[in-house]
PDB file of C-alpha atoms and ligand atoms in Angstrom:
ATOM      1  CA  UNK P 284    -101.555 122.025 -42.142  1.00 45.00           C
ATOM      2  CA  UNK P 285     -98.553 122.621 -44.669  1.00 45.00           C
ATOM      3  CA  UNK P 286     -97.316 119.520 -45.930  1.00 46.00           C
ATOM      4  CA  UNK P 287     -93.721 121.077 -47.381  1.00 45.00           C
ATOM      5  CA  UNK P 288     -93.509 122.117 -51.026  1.00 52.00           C
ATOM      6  CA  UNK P 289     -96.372 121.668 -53.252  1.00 65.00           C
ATOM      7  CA  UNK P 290     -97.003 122.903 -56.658  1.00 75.00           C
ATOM      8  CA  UNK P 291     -98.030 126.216 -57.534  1.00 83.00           C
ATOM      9  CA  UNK P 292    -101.456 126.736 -58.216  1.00 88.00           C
ATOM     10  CA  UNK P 293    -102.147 127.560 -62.440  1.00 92.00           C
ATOM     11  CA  UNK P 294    -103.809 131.170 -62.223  1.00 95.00           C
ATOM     12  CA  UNK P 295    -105.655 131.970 -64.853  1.00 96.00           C
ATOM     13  CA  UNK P 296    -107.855 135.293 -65.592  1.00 97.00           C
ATOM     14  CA  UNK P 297    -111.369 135.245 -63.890  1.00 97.00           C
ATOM     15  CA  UNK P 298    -113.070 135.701 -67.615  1.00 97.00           C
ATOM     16  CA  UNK P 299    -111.087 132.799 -68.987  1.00 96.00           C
ATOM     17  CA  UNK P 300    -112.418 130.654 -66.143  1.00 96.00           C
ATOM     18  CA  UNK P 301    -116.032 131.454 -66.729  1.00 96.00           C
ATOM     19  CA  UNK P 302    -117.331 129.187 -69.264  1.00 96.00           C
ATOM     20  CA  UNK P 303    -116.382 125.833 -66.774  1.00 95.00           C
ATOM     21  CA  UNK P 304    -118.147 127.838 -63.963  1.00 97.00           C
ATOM     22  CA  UNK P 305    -121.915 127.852 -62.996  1.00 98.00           C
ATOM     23  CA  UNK P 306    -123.513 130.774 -62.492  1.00 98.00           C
ATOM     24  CA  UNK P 307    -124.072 129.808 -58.316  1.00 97.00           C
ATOM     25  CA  UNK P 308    -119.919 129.660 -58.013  1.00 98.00           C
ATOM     26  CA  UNK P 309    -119.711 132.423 -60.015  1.00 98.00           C
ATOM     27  CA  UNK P 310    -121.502 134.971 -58.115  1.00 98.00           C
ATOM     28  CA  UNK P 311    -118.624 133.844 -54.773  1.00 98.00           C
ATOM     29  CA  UNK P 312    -115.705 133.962 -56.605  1.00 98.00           C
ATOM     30  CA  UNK P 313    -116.617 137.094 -58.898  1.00 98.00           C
ATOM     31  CA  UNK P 314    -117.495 138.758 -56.002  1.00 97.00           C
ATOM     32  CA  UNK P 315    -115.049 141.949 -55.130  1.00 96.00           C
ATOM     33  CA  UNK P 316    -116.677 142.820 -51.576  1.00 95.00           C
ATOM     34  CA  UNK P 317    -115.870 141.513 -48.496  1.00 95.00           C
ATOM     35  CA  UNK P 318    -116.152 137.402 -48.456  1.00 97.00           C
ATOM     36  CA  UNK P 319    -116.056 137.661 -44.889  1.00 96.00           C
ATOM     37  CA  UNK P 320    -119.480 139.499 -44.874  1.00 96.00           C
ATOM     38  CA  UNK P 321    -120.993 137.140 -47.714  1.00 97.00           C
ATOM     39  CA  UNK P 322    -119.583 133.875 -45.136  1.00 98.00           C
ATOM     40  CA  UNK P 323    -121.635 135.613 -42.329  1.00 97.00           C
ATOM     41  CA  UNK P 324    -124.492 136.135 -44.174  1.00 97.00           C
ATOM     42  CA  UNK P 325    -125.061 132.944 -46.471  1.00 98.00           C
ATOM     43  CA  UNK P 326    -124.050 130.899 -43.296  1.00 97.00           C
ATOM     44  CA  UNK P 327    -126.288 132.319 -41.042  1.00 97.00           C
ATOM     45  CA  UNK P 328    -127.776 131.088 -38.179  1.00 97.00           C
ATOM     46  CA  UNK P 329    -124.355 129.107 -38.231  1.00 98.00           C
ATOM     47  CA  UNK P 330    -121.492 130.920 -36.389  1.00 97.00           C
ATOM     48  CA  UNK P 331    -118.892 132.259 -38.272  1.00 97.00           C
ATOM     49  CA  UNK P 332    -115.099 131.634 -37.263  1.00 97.00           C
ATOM     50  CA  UNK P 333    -111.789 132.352 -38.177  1.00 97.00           C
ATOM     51  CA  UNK P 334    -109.811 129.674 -37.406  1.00 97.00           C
ATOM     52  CA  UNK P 335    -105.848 130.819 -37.389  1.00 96.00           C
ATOM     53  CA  UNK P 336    -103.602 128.281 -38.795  1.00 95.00           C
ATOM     54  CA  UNK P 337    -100.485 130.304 -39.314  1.00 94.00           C
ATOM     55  CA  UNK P 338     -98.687 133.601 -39.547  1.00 93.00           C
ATOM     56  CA  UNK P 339     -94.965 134.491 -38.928  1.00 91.00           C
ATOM     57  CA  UNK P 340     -92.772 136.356 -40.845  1.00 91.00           C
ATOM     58  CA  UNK P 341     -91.165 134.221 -44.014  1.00 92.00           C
ATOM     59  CA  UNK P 342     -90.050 134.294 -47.601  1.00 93.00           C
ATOM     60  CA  UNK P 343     -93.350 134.439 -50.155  1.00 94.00           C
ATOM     61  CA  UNK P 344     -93.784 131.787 -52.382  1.00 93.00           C
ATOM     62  CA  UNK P 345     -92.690 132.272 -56.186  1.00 92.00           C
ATOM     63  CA  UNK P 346     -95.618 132.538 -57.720  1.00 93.00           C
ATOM     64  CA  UNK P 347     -96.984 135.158 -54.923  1.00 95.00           C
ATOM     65  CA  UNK P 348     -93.770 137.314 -55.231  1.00 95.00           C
ATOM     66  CA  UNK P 349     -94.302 137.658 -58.994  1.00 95.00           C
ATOM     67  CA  UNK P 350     -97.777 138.438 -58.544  1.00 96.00           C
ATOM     68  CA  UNK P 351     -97.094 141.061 -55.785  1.00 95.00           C
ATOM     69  CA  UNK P 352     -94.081 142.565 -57.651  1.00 94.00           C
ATOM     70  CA  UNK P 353     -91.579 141.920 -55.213  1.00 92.00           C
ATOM     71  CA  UNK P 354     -88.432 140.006 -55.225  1.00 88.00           C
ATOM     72  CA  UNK P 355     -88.583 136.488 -54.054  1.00 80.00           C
ATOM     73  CA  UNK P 356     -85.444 136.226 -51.014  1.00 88.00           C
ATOM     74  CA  UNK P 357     -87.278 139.710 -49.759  1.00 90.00           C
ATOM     75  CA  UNK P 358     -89.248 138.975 -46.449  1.00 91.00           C
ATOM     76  CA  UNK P 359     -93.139 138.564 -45.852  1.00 92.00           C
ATOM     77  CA  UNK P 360     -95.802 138.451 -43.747  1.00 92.00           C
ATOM     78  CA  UNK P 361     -98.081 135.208 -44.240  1.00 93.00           C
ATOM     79  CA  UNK P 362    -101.102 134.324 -42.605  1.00 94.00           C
ATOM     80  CA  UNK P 363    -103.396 131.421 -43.440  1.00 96.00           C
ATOM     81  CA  UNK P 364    -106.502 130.829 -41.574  1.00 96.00           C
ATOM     82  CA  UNK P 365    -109.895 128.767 -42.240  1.00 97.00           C
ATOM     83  CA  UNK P 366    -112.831 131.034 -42.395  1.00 98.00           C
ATOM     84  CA  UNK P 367    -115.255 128.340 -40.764  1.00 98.00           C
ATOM     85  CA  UNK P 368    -119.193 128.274 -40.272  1.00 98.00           C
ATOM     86  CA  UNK P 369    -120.164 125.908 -37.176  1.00 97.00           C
ATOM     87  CA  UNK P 370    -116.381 125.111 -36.933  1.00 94.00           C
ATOM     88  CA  UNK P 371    -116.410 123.075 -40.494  1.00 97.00           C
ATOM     89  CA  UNK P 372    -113.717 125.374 -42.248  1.00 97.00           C
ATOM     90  CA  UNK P 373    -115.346 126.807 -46.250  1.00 98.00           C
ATOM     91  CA  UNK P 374    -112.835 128.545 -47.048  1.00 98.00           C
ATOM     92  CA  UNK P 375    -108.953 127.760 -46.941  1.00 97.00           C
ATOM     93  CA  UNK P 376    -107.080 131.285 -46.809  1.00 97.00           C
ATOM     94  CA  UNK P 377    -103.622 132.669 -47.365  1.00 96.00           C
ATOM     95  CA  UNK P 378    -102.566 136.144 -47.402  1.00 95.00           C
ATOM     96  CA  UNK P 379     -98.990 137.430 -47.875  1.00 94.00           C
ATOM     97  CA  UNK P 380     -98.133 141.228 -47.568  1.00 93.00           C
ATOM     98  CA  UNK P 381     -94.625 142.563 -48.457  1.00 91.00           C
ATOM     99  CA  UNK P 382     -93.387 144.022 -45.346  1.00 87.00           C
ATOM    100  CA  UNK P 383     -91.956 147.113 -46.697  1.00 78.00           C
ATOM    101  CA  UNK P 384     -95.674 148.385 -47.150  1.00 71.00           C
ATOM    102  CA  UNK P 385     -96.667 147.481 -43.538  1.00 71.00           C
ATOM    103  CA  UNK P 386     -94.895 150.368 -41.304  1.00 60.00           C
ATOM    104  CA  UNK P 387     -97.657 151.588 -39.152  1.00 55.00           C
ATOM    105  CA  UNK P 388    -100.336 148.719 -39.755  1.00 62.00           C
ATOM    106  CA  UNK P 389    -101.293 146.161 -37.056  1.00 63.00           C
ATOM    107  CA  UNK P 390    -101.842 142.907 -38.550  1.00 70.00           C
ATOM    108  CA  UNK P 391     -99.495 140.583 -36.154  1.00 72.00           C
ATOM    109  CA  UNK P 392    -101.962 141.260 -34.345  1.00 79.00           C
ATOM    110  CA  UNK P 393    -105.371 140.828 -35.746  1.00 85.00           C
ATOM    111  CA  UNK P 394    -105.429 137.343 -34.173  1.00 86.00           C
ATOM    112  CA  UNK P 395    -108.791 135.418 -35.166  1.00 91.00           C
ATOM    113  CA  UNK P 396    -110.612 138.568 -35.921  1.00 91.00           C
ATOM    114  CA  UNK P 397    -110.875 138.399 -40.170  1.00 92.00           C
ATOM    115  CA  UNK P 398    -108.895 140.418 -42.097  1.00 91.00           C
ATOM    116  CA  UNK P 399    -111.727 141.144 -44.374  1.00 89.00           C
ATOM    117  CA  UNK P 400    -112.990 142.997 -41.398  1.00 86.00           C
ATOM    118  CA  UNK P 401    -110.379 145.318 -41.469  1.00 86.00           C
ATOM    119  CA  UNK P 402    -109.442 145.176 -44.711  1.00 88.00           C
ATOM    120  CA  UNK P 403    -112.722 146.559 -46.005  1.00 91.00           C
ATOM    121  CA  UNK P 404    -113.070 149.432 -43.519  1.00 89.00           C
ATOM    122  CA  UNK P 405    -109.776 151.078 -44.652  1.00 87.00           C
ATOM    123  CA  UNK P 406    -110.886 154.352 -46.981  1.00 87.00           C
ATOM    124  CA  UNK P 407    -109.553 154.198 -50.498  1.00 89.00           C
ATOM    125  CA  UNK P 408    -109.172 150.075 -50.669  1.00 93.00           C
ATOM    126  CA  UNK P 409    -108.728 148.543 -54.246  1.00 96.00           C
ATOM    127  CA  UNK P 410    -108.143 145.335 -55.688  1.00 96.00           C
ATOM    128  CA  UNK P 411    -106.796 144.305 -58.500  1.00 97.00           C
ATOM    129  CA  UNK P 412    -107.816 141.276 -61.293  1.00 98.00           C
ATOM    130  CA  UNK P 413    -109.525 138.282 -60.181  1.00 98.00           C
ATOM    131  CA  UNK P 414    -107.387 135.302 -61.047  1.00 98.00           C
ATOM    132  CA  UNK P 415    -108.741 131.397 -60.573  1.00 98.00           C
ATOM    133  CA  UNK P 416    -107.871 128.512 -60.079  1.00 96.00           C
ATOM    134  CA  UNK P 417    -109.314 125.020 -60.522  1.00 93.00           C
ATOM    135  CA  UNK P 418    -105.893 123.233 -58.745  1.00 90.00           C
ATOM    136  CA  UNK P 419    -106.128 122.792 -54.536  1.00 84.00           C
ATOM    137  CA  UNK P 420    -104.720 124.846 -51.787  1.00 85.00           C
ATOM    138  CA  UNK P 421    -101.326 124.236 -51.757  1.00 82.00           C
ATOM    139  CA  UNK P 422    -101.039 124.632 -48.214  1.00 81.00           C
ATOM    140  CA  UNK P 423    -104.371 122.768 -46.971  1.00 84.00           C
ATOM    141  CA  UNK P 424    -105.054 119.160 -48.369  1.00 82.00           C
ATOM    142  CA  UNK P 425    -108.981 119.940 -48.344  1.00 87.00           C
ATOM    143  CA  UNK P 426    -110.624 119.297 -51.859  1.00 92.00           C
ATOM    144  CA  UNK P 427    -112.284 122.286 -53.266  1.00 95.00           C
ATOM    145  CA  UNK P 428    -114.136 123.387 -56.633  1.00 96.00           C
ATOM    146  CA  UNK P 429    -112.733 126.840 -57.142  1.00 97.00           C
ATOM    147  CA  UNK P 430    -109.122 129.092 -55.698  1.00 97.00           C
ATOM    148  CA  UNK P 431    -109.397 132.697 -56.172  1.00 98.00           C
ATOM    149  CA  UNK P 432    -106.832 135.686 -55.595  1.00 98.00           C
ATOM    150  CA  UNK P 433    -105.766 139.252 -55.964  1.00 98.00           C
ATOM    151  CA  UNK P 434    -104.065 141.685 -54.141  1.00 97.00           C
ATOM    152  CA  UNK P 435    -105.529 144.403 -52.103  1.00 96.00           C
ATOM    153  CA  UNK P 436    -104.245 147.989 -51.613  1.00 93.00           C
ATOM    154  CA  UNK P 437    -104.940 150.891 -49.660  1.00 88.00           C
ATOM    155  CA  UNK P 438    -101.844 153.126 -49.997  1.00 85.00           C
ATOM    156  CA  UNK P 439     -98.333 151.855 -49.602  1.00 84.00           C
ATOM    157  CA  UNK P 440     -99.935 148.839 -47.978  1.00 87.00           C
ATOM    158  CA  UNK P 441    -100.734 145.575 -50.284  1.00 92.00           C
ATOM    159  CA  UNK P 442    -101.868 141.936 -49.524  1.00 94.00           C
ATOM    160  CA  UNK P 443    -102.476 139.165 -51.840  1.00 96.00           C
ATOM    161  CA  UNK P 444    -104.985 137.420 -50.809  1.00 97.00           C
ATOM    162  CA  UNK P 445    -106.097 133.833 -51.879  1.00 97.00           C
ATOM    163  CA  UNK P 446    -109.022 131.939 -51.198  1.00 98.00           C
ATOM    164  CA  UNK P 447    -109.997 128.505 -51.665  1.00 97.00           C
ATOM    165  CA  UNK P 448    -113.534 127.513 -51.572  1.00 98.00           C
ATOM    166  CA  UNK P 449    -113.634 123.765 -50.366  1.00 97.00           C
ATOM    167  CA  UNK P 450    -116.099 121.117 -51.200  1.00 96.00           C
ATOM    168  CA  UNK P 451    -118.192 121.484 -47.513  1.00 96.00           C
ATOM    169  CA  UNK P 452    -119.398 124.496 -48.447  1.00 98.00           C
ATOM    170  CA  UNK P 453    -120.437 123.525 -51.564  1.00 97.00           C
ATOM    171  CA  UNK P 454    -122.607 120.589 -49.564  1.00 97.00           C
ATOM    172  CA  UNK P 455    -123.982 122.971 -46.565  1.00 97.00           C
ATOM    173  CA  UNK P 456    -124.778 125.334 -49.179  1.00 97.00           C
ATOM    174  CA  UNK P 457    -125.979 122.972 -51.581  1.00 97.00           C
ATOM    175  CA  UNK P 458    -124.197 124.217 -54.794  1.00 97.00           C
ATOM    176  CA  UNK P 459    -123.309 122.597 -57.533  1.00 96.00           C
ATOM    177  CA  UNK P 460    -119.870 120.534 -57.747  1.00 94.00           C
ATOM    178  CA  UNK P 461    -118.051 123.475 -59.588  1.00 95.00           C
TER     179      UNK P 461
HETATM  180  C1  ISJ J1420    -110.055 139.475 -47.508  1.00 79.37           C
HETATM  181  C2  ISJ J1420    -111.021 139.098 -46.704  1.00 79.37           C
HETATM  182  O1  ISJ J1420    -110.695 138.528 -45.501  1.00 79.37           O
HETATM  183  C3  ISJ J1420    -110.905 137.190 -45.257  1.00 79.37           C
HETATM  184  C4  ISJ J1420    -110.214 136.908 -43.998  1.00 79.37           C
HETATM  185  C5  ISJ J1420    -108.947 136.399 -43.965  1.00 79.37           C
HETATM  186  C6  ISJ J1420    -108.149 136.338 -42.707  1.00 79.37           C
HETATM  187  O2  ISJ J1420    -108.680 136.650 -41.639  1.00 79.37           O
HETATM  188  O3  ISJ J1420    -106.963 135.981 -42.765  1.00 79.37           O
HETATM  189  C7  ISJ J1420    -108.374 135.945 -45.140  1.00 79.37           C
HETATM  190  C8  ISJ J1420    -109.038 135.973 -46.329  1.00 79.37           C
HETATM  191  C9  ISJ J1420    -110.372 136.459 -46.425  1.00 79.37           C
HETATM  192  O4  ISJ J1420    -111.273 135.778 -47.160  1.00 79.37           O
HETATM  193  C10 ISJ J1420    -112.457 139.270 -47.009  1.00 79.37           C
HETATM  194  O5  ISJ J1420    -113.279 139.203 -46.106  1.00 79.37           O
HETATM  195  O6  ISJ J1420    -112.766 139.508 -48.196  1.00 79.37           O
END
């Protein structure tokens, strides 16, 4: 699904995104739990399914290495996946983790398990800012409302994860256009 260079999403605070936002789309991308859990349980009695599209070892895009704090040329892991309900992906999803933090973790090989499910069972976990934006995936061609991100830590370890909500959930869900 990556159709070469495309431009940066235009992050922008979560508060300065709110007026443009209805309250339904507000309550997914304000949310600071696990949007795994929230998939399962809005989607339900559909099946929940992480669908991996890529992850290898590779250089993070700019605008990721500034908001990480690491230097661009310095090595990363990336993994995007589609978090799908019935198979129809929701959610577009790209995380990128410098790899200096990642001695001792095991994510090569988490597979189609979620990330989230990890993620959120690790003691101590904190994420940062909420940032939006209102510009596509830039590694999926699905139209979507609303992109989300912020990085995740739990001590030396650090992801940045960002999540783009895509126009079928909006319809199986039935909320509103943005
Ligand atoms: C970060 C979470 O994990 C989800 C699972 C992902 C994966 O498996 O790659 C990626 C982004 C997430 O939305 C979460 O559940 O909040």
């Amino acid at each position: 699904m990556n159709h070469g260079p495309a431009l940066a999403p235009r992050w922008r605070p979560l508060a300065a995104a709110r007026p443009a936002m209805s309250p339904a789309w507000w309550r997914w991308v304000a949310s600071r739990d696990s949007l795994t859990r929230r998939l399962i349980e809005a989607g339900a009695p559909r099946r929940f399914r992480v669908r991996l599209l890529d992850q290898r070892l590779g250089r993070p895009r700019r605008d990721e290495a500034l908001a990480l704090g690491m230097a661009p040329g310095r090595l990363a892991w990336r993994r995007e996946v589609a978090l799908c309900l019935d198979d129809r992906p929701w959610v577009m999803a790209r995380s990128v983790a410098p790899l200096h933090g990642l001695r001792g973790q095991r994510l090569a090989g988490l597979g189609e398990r979620s990330l989230g499910h990890w993620l959120f069972r690790q003691p101590g976990l904190e994420r940062g800012p909420i940032e939006v934006s209102a510009d596509p995936a830039p590694f999926h061609d699905a139209p979507g409302p609303w992109g989300r991100r912020s990085v995740l830590r739990h001590g030396r370890f650090a992801v940045l994860v960002q999540e783009f909500f895509l126009d079928d959930m909006a319809d199986d869900l039935a909320l509103p256009a943005r």
